[in-house]
Coordinates of C-alpha atoms in Angstrom, one line a residue:
Chain A
X132 CA 152.9 117.2 94.3
X133 CA 156.6 118.0 95.3
X134 CA 159.0 115.9 93.9
X135 CA 161.9 118.5 93.9
X136 CA 165.3 116.4 94.7
X137 CA 168.9 118.1 95.3
X138 CA 171.9 117.7 92.9
X139 CA 173.1 115.5 96.2
X140 CA 170.1 113.9 96.8
X141 CA 169.7 112.7 93.0
X142 CA 173.5 111.6 93.1
X143 CA 172.7 109.6 96.5
X144 CA 169.7 108.0 95.1
X145 CA 171.1 107.0 92.0
X146 CA 174.3 105.6 94.0
X147 CA 171.7 103.6 96.3
X148 CA 170.1 102.2 93.2
X149 CA 166.6 101.4 94.7
X150 CA 166.1 104.8 96.4
X151 CA 164.7 106.4 93.2
X152 CA 162.0 103.4 93.1
X153 CA 161.7 103.3 97.0
X154 CA 160.1 107.1 96.4
X155 CA 158.0 106.0 93.4
X156 CA 156.4 103.5 95.9
X157 CA 155.5 106.0 98.2
X158 CA 151.9 105.9 98.8
X159 CA 150.6 109.2 96.7
X160 CA 149.1 112.2 98.9
X161 CA 146.3 111.0 100.8
X162 CA 146.1 107.2 100.0
X163 CA 147.2 106.0 103.1
X164 CA 144.3 107.5 105.5
X165 CA 142.3 105.6 103.3
X166 CA 142.7 102.3 105.5
X167 CA 141.3 103.8 108.5
X168 CA 137.8 102.4 107.3
X169 CA 138.4 100.3 103.8
X170 CA 139.6 97.3 104.8
X171 CA 138.4 93.4 104.0
X172 CA 135.2 92.3 105.6
X173 CA 134.9 96.2 106.9
X174 CA 131.3 97.6 105.9
X175 CA 133.6 99.8 103.8
X176 CA 135.5 97.4 101.9
X177 CA 138.8 97.2 101.1
X178 CA 140.2 98.9 98.0
X179 CA 143.5 96.6 97.8
X180 CA 143.0 94.8 94.8
X181 CA 140.4 97.1 93.0
X182 CA 141.2 97.9 89.2
X183 CA 142.7 101.7 89.3
X184 CA 139.6 102.1 86.4
X185 CA 137.4 101.4 89.3
X186 CA 138.8 103.3 91.8
X187 CA 138.6 106.2 89.7
X188 CA 135.2 105.9 88.6
X189 CA 134.1 105.8 92.4
X190 CA 135.6 108.7 93.4
X191 CA 134.5 110.5 90.3
X192 CA 130.7 109.6 90.8
X193 CA 131.2 110.3 94.6
X194 CA 132.9 113.8 93.8
X195 CA 129.8 114.4 91.2
X196 CA 127.3 113.4 93.7
X197 CA 126.1 110.8 91.1
X198 CA 126.8 107.9 93.2
X199 CA 124.5 108.4 96.6
X200 CA 126.8 108.4 99.8
X201 CA 127.0 109.5 103.4
X202 CA 130.6 110.4 103.5
X203 CA 132.4 109.6 100.3
X204 CA 131.1 112.5 98.3
X205 CA 132.5 115.0 101.1
X206 CA 136.1 113.1 101.2
X207 CA 136.2 112.7 97.4
X208 CA 135.6 116.5 97.1
X209 CA 139.4 116.9 98.3
X210 CA 140.8 115.4 95.6
X211 CA 141.0 116.1 91.8
X212 CA 141.3 114.0 88.8
X213 CA 144.9 113.3 88.8
X214 CA 145.1 112.5 92.6
X215 CA 142.2 110.4 92.4
X216 CA 143.9 108.5 89.6
X217 CA 147.4 108.3 91.8
X218 CA 145.7 106.6 94.5
X219 CA 143.8 104.2 92.6
X220 CA 146.9 103.1 91.0
X221 CA 148.3 102.7 94.3
X222 CA 145.7 100.7 95.7
X223 CA 145.5 98.8 92.3
X224 CA 149.2 98.1 92.7
X225 CA 149.2 96.5 95.8
X226 CA 146.6 93.8 94.9
X227 CA 144.6 91.8 97.5
X228 CA 146.2 89.8 100.1
Chain B
X90 CA 152.1 85.4 108.7
X91 CA 148.2 86.5 109.7
X92 CA 147.1 88.9 106.9
X93 CA 147.2 92.4 108.0
X94 CA 145.1 95.1 106.5
X95 CA 148.4 96.8 105.3
X96 CA 150.9 94.2 106.2
X97 CA 152.9 91.5 103.8
X98 CA 151.4 93.5 100.8
X99 CA 153.0 96.8 101.9
X100 CA 156.4 95.1 103.2
X101 CA 156.9 93.5 99.3
X102 CA 155.9 96.6 97.7
X103 CA 157.5 99.5 100.3
X104 CA 159.8 97.5 103.0
X105 CA 161.8 95.8 100.4
X106 CA 162.8 99.2 98.4
X107 CA 162.9 100.9 101.4
X108 CA 164.8 98.7 103.9
X109 CA 167.3 98.3 100.9
X110 CA 167.4 102.3 100.9
X111 CA 168.1 102.4 104.6
X112 CA 171.1 100.1 104.8
X113 CA 172.9 102.3 101.8
X114 CA 176.5 102.2 101.9
X115 CA 176.5 105.8 101.5
X116 CA 174.3 106.3 104.6
X117 CA 176.8 104.8 106.7
X118 CA 175.6 101.0 106.5
X119 CA 173.8 100.9 109.8
X120 CA 170.0 100.6 110.0
X121 CA 168.6 104.2 111.4
X122 CA 167.2 103.4 114.8
X123 CA 163.9 105.2 115.7
X124 CA 162.3 105.6 118.6
X125 CA 157.7 106.3 118.9
X126 CA 156.7 107.0 122.6
X127 CA 153.0 106.2 123.1
X128 CA 151.4 103.1 121.8
X129 CA 147.7 104.8 121.0
X130 CA 146.1 105.5 117.3
X131 CA 148.9 107.2 116.6
X132 CA 152.2 106.2 117.8
X133 CA 151.4 102.2 117.5
X134 CA 150.4 102.9 113.6
X135 CA 153.6 104.7 113.1
X136 CA 155.5 102.3 114.5
X137 CA 154.2 99.9 112.3
X138 CA 154.7 101.4 109.3
X139 CA 158.3 102.6 110.2
X140 CA 158.9 98.4 111.0
X141 CA 156.9 98.0 107.9
X142 CA 159.6 100.3 105.9
X143 CA 162.7 98.4 107.4
X144 CA 163.3 101.0 109.9
X145 CA 164.6 99.6 113.1
X146 CA 162.1 100.9 115.5
X147 CA 161.2 100.7 119.3
X148 CA 157.6 101.5 120.6
X149 CA 157.7 102.6 124.2
X150 CA 154.5 102.4 126.0
X151 CA 154.0 102.6 129.7
X152 CA 150.3 100.9 129.9
X153 CA 149.7 96.7 130.0
X154 CA 147.1 97.4 127.1
X155 CA 145.0 100.2 125.6
X156 CA 141.4 101.3 126.6
X157 CA 140.2 103.1 123.5
X158 CA 138.3 106.4 123.9
X159 CA 136.3 106.4 120.2
X160 CA 133.0 104.5 121.5
X161 CA 133.8 104.8 125.1
X162 CA 130.8 107.3 125.7
X163 CA 128.7 103.9 124.7
X164 CA 130.2 102.7 127.9
X165 CA 129.4 105.3 129.9
X166 CA 125.7 105.2 129.0
X167 CA 126.0 101.5 129.9
X168 CA 124.8 100.2 126.0
X169 CA 128.8 98.9 125.7
X170 CA 131.4 97.2 127.9
X171 CA 134.6 98.4 128.7
X172 CA 135.9 95.4 127.7
X173 CA 135.1 96.1 124.2
X174 CA 137.2 98.9 124.4
X175 CA 140.3 97.2 125.6
X176 CA 142.8 96.1 123.3
X177 CA 146.3 94.2 123.8
X178 CA 149.3 94.9 122.5
X179 CA 150.9 91.3 121.7
X180 CA 150.1 92.0 117.9
X181 CA 152.4 94.6 118.2
X182 CA 155.0 92.6 119.8
X183 CA 155.1 90.6 116.1
X184 CA 154.9 93.1 114.2
X185 CA 158.8 93.4 113.6
X186 CA 159.4 95.8 116.0
X187 CA 160.8 96.5 119.8
X188 CA 157.7 96.8 121.9
X189 CA 159.3 98.2 125.1
X190 CA 156.9 98.1 128.4
X191 CA 158.4 101.0 130.1
X192 CA 157.6 105.0 131.2
X193 CA 159.6 107.4 128.8
X194 CA 160.9 109.3 131.9
X195 CA 163.0 112.2 129.7
X196 CA 164.4 112.8 126.4
X197 CA 168.2 114.0 126.0
X198 CA 167.5 116.0 122.6
X199 CA 170.9 117.1 122.3
X200 CA 172.2 113.5 123.1
X201 CA 169.1 111.9 120.8
X202 CA 168.5 109.4 123.5
X203 CA 165.1 108.4 125.6
X204 CA 165.4 107.2 129.3
X205 CA 163.3 105.1 130.8
X206 CA 161.7 104.7 134.6
X207 CA 164.1 101.7 134.9
X208 CA 167.2 103.2 133.6
X209 CA 167.3 101.9 130.1
X210 CA 168.4 104.8 127.7
X211 CA 167.6 104.3 124.3
X212 CA 169.5 106.2 121.2
X213 CA 167.8 107.6 118.4
X214 CA 168.0 109.0 114.9
X215 CA 164.5 110.4 115.2
X216 CA 162.0 110.3 117.8
X217 CA 158.3 110.3 117.0
X218 CA 156.3 111.4 120.6
X219 CA 152.4 110.3 120.0
X220 CA 151.7 110.6 124.1
X221 CA 148.2 112.0 123.7
X222 CA 146.6 114.4 126.5
X223 CA 147.6 114.8 130.2
X224 CA 144.2 116.5 132.0
X225 CA 144.8 120.1 133.5
X226 CA 144.1 119.2 137.3
X227 CA 145.4 123.1 138.0
X228 CA 143.0 124.7 135.3
X229 CA 139.2 124.7 137.1
X230 CA 139.7 125.4 140.8
X231 CA 138.7 122.5 142.9
X232 CA 139.3 120.1 140.0
X233 CA 142.2 118.2 140.9
X234 CA 143.1 114.1 140.4
X235 CA 141.5 113.3 143.9
X236 CA 138.3 115.4 142.3
X237 CA 138.4 113.1 139.7
X238 CA 137.5 110.3 141.8
X239 CA 134.0 112.0 142.8
X240 CA 133.6 114.0 139.6
X241 CA 135.0 111.6 136.9
X242 CA 136.3 112.9 133.6
X243 CA 136.5 109.9 132.0
X244 CA 138.1 111.2 129.0
X245 CA 140.7 109.2 129.2
X246 CA 139.0 105.5 128.7
X247 CA 139.3 103.0 131.1
X248 CA 138.8 103.1 134.7
X249 CA 137.3 106.3 135.0
X250 CA 135.0 105.2 131.9
X251 CA 133.6 102.7 134.2
X252 CA 133.6 104.8 137.0
X253 CA 130.8 107.2 135.4
X254 CA 128.9 104.4 134.1
X255 CA 128.6 103.0 137.7
X256 CA 127.6 106.5 139.0
X257 CA 124.7 107.1 136.6
X258 CA 123.7 103.5 136.7
X259 CA 123.2 104.1 141.1
X260 CA 122.1 107.6 140.5
X261 CA 118.4 108.5 142.5
X262 CA 115.5 108.7 140.4
X263 CA 114.9 112.1 139.5
X264 CA 118.4 113.0 140.3
X265 CA 120.9 115.6 138.4
X266 CA 123.5 115.1 136.0
X267 CA 126.2 117.8 135.4
X268 CA 128.5 117.2 132.4
X269 CA 130.9 119.7 131.6
X270 CA 132.7 120.6 128.6
X271 CA 136.0 122.6 128.1
X272 CA 137.1 125.5 125.8
X273 CA 139.4 124.6 122.9
X274 CA 141.5 122.9 122.0
X275 CA 140.8 119.8 123.3
X276 CA 140.7 115.9 122.9
X277 CA 137.5 114.8 120.5
X278 CA 135.9 117.6 119.9
X279 CA 132.3 116.5 119.5
X280 CA 132.6 113.8 122.2
X281 CA 131.1 115.7 125.4
X282 CA 127.9 116.3 122.8
X283 CA 128.0 112.8 121.8
X284 CA 128.1 112.2 125.5
X285 CA 125.5 114.6 126.7
X286 CA 123.2 112.8 123.8
X287 CA 124.0 109.3 125.2
X288 CA 123.4 110.2 128.8
X289 CA 120.0 112.0 127.6
X290 CA 119.6 108.7 125.9
X291 CA 120.0 106.6 129.1
X292 CA 118.1 109.2 131.3
X293 CA 114.7 108.9 129.2
X294 CA 114.9 105.5 129.3
X295 CA 116.0 104.2 132.8
X296 CA 115.7 107.4 135.1
X297 CA 112.7 109.7 133.1
X298 CA 112.7 112.2 135.9
X299 CA 116.2 113.3 135.9
X300 CA 117.8 116.2 134.4
X301 CA 121.3 116.9 132.3
X302 CA 122.5 120.0 132.2
X303 CA 125.9 120.6 130.4
X304 CA 127.5 123.4 131.1
X305 CA 129.9 124.4 128.0
X306 CA 132.9 126.6 128.2
X307 CA 132.0 127.8 124.5
X308 CA 129.0 128.8 122.2
X309 CA 130.3 126.7 119.4
X310 CA 130.9 123.4 118.9
X311 CA 131.6 120.6 116.0
X312 CA 128.6 119.3 114.5
X313 CA 126.7 121.8 116.5
X314 CA 123.6 122.2 114.1
X315 CA 123.5 118.3 114.2
X316 CA 123.4 117.7 117.7
X317 CA 121.2 120.4 118.2
X318 CA 118.5 119.1 115.9
X319 CA 118.9 115.5 117.7
X320 CA 118.0 117.3 121.6
X321 CA 115.4 119.0 120.2
X322 CA 113.7 116.0 118.8
X323 CA 114.9 113.4 121.6
X324 CA 116.0 115.1 124.9
X325 CA 114.1 117.9 125.0
X326 CA 112.3 117.0 128.6
X327 CA 115.9 115.7 129.8
X328 CA 118.7 117.7 128.7
X329 CA 119.1 121.6 129.8
X330 CA 122.5 123.3 127.4
X331 CA 124.0 126.1 128.9
X332 CA 126.5 127.9 126.5
X333 CA 129.3 130.3 127.6
X334 CA 127.1 133.4 126.4
X335 CA 124.4 131.7 129.1
X336 CA 127.5 131.4 132.2
X337 CA 128.5 127.7 131.0
X338 CA 131.6 128.2 132.3
X339 CA 132.5 126.3 135.4
X340 CA 134.1 128.5 137.7
X341 CA 134.6 125.9 140.7
X342 CA 133.8 122.6 141.9
X343 CA 133.4 121.1 145.1
X344 CA 133.9 117.6 144.9
X345 CA 133.1 116.8 148.5
X346 CA 129.7 118.3 148.5
X347 CA 129.0 117.4 145.0
X348 CA 128.4 121.1 144.1
X349 CA 129.2 122.6 140.4
X350 CA 129.5 126.6 140.4
X351 CA 129.5 128.9 137.7
X352 CA 129.5 132.7 137.5
X353 CA 125.7 132.7 137.9
X354 CA 124.9 129.5 139.8
X355 CA 125.4 126.8 142.2
X356 CA 124.3 123.4 140.8
X357 CA 124.0 120.3 143.2
X358 CA 124.9 117.0 141.5
X359 CA 124.0 113.9 141.9
X360 CA 126.6 112.8 139.2
X361 CA 129.0 115.5 137.5
X362 CA 131.3 114.7 134.9
X363 CA 133.8 117.0 134.8
X364 CA 136.1 117.5 131.2
X365 CA 138.6 119.8 132.6
X366 CA 141.0 121.5 129.9
X367 CA 144.0 119.5 128.5
X368 CA 147.7 119.3 127.4
X369 CA 149.9 117.4 125.6
X370 CA 151.0 114.6 127.4
X371 CA 153.7 115.1 129.6
X372 CA 156.8 113.7 127.6
X373 CA 156.0 116.3 124.7
X374 CA 156.9 119.4 127.7
X375 CA 160.0 117.6 128.8
X376 CA 161.3 117.0 125.7
X377 CA 161.3 120.8 125.0
X378 CA 157.8 120.4 122.1
X379 CA 155.5 121.6 123.9
X380 CA 154.9 125.9 123.8
X381 CA 153.1 128.1 126.0
X382 CA 149.8 126.6 125.1
X383 CA 150.8 123.3 126.5
X384 CA 150.6 121.9 123.0
X385 CA 153.3 121.2 119.8
X386 CA 153.3 123.3 116.7
X387 CA 154.7 120.9 114.3
X388 CA 155.8 121.2 110.5
X389 CA 152.6 119.8 108.5
X390 CA 154.5 118.0 106.4
X391 CA 156.8 115.7 108.4
X392 CA 155.2 116.4 111.8
X393 CA 158.7 117.8 113.3
X394 CA 158.5 119.9 116.1
X395 CA 159.0 123.3 115.4
X396 CA 160.9 123.9 118.5
X397 CA 162.8 120.6 118.6
X398 CA 164.9 119.0 115.5
X399 CA 164.9 115.3 115.3
X400 CA 161.5 115.1 117.2
X401 CA 158.4 114.1 115.8
X402 CA 154.9 115.0 117.7
X403 CA 151.4 113.4 116.2
X404 CA 148.1 112.3 117.5
X405 CA 146.3 114.8 120.2
X406 CA 149.8 116.2 121.6
X407 CA 150.2 118.3 118.1
X408 CA 148.9 121.8 117.2
X409 CA 147.6 119.7 113.7
X410 CA 145.7 123.3 112.6
X411 CA 142.2 122.7 111.0
X412 CA 142.8 118.8 111.8
X413 CA 140.4 117.6 114.9
X414 CA 142.6 115.7 118.0
X415 CA 141.1 112.3 116.7
X416 CA 141.8 108.6 116.2
X417 CA 141.2 109.1 112.7
X418 CA 143.8 111.8 112.4
X419 CA 146.2 110.4 114.9
X420 CA 146.1 107.2 112.7
X421 CA 146.4 108.9 109.8
X422 CA 149.5 111.3 111.0
X423 CA 151.1 108.1 111.9
X424 CA 151.2 106.9 108.4
X425 CA 152.3 110.3 107.1
X426 CA 154.6 111.3 109.8
X427 CA 156.4 107.5 109.6
X428 CA 156.6 107.7 105.8
X429 CA 158.2 111.7 106.2
X430 CA 160.9 109.8 108.8
X431 CA 161.7 107.1 106.1
X432 CA 162.0 109.6 103.6
X433 CA 164.4 111.9 105.6
X434 CA 166.4 109.2 107.0
X435 CA 167.0 108.3 103.3
X436 CA 168.0 111.7 102.3
X437 CA 165.1 112.5 100.6
X438 CA 162.4 115.4 100.8
X439 CA 159.0 114.2 102.2
X440 CA 156.0 114.6 99.7
X441 CA 153.6 117.1 100.5
X442 CA 150.9 114.9 102.4
X443 CA 147.1 114.8 102.6
X444 CA 145.3 113.6 105.1
X445 CA 141.7 113.0 105.8
X446 CA 139.4 112.7 109.1
X447 CA 136.5 111.2 109.7
X448 CA 134.5 111.4 113.1
X449 CA 131.2 109.3 113.7
X450 CA 129.0 110.3 116.7
X451 CA 126.2 108.8 118.2
X452 CA 122.9 111.1 119.1
X453 CA 121.2 107.7 120.1
X454 CA 121.9 104.0 119.6
X455 CA 121.5 103.6 115.8
X456 CA 121.1 107.2 115.0
X457 CA 124.4 108.4 113.6
X458 CA 126.1 111.7 112.4
X459 CA 129.6 112.2 111.0
X460 CA 131.7 115.1 110.3
X461 CA 134.7 114.7 107.8
X462 CA 137.8 116.8 106.6
X463 CA 140.6 116.4 104.1
X464 CA 143.6 118.7 104.9
X465 CA 146.9 119.8 103.4
X466 CA 149.5 121.6 104.3
X467 CA 148.9 125.4 103.6
X468 CA 150.8 128.9 104.7
X469 CA 152.7 126.7 107.0
X470 CA 150.0 124.8 108.9
X471 CA 147.5 122.2 108.3
X472 CA 144.3 123.6 106.4
X473 CA 141.0 122.4 105.0
X474 CA 140.9 121.7 101.3
X475 CA 138.4 124.0 100.2
X476 CA 134.9 122.5 99.1
X477 CA 135.4 118.8 100.7
X478 CA 134.3 117.6 104.1
X479 CA 131.8 119.1 106.3
X480 CA 128.7 117.4 108.5
X481 CA 126.1 115.0 107.7
X482 CA 123.1 116.5 106.0
X483 CA 120.5 117.8 108.7
X484 CA 117.7 116.5 106.9
X485 CA 119.1 112.8 106.4
X486 CA 116.6 110.4 106.6
X487 CA 116.5 107.3 109.4
X488 CA 117.9 104.9 107.0
X489 CA 121.2 107.1 106.9
X490 CA 121.4 107.8 110.3
X491 CA 121.2 104.2 111.0
X492 CA 124.0 103.7 108.1
X493 CA 125.7 106.2 109.6
X494 CA 125.8 104.7 113.0
X495 CA 126.6 101.1 111.3
X496 CA 129.7 102.5 109.8
X497 CA 130.9 104.2 112.9
X498 CA 130.7 100.7 114.8
X499 CA 133.0 99.5 111.1
X500 CA 135.4 102.2 111.5
X501 CA 136.1 101.4 114.8
X502 CA 136.8 97.6 114.1
X503 CA 138.8 98.4 111.2
X504 CA 141.3 100.7 112.9
X505 CA 141.6 98.9 115.8
X506 CA 142.3 96.2 113.8
X507 CA 144.4 97.7 111.6
X508 CA 146.9 99.4 114.8
X509 CA 146.3 97.2 117.6
X510 CA 145.2 93.7 115.5

């Protein structure tokens, strides 16, 4: 994950106050793809509002093959434990709508 | 406000902060302007994400509504009406962006301006092009725009799809259907093979003495083992496949005589669906973003053109490495590109992204297969994350195949609601 900022950008972020916060609220890598399938009312179900622990556990179980799947086993293998946790935290923080 | 899959929630989280950032006096105090050309799965997604992030966003689209390609093979085979594929733009007009019905005629990359057919000029700080494909009517001898009225491509959903469906329905008993698939790259890699499957299904049910000949300009294709297994199981007596090595490349068509020629054969067709080679939509080349291949090389982090600074290209028009030209890819790229544009406008470095693609195909009604992939920038290209992705198991039980068909339907409802709802 790249989080390198030049001194200029850092100064700009501090000057603007919210820039650093906005950067932290960016979706972590991979997260924005998920809502192509996952939504309220869909067969795949919404991710927003599920707990971080639930999503982390689901991704780990899909990755290991422990949880039966049609496609999530193939997708979960594209993310390691840290990356999965970042995605889970982002969806958990977005709450339900 | 209507609850959107990603609307109010993201606005609260990301929108407020990003909007404040983008109005930062250090950046000049005015909201940066982004123009998005093309309101398909890529462009409409990007425009929504930008608008939710507080960017002054103008979305330009020439068509009065959107006719979606995913699931349009079901229309071809008489399993679904075209109205189920037709999506309005009304909701996009209420998504906090400026929706302009018009044709993007030219891009002046030096002046950072898009001019429309009616003479309007739209200035931009950054431009996102999501123009989809143009069919190459110079690639197959005899196959031009007029020929497509006799031998539909049906590779842009709409009137062409309906035309092909009508021709199939009206075809005489015992007729011959020819379907030709182009060489790579092209929109929707598994699409010709799903179409072959569903036309074969239609023939088997409705015209049992008819034949389908699939002429392919390549020897390998997406989900190949799954399609071939299904064809052997379901369509052995209906479908004949001629790969490149067997002389499958179409060398010429004669639409008046309804004849399709290869180097080795001349086939008289009752219905001929010719899917020609393609290129990025016209405006991409006009803007200078297309290379000699006709497609647009991009930076895999920001989707910024490798050829023209300040212009980003997403969706089918982009050369996205291992990512296929699909609606799912375009949607995923739209979000990543829009976030990168927000970051660049705010003076932040875009984060190295990861993108997912999932494509469902039907080999018969209620019989679905899929391919998935996870992608990340590697050596300047979007490459597969090793160990992830792949196709459905070859030995999946019927229940799983039915489930994948249902998931395909659900995916279509979800993504069309996210983008157009």
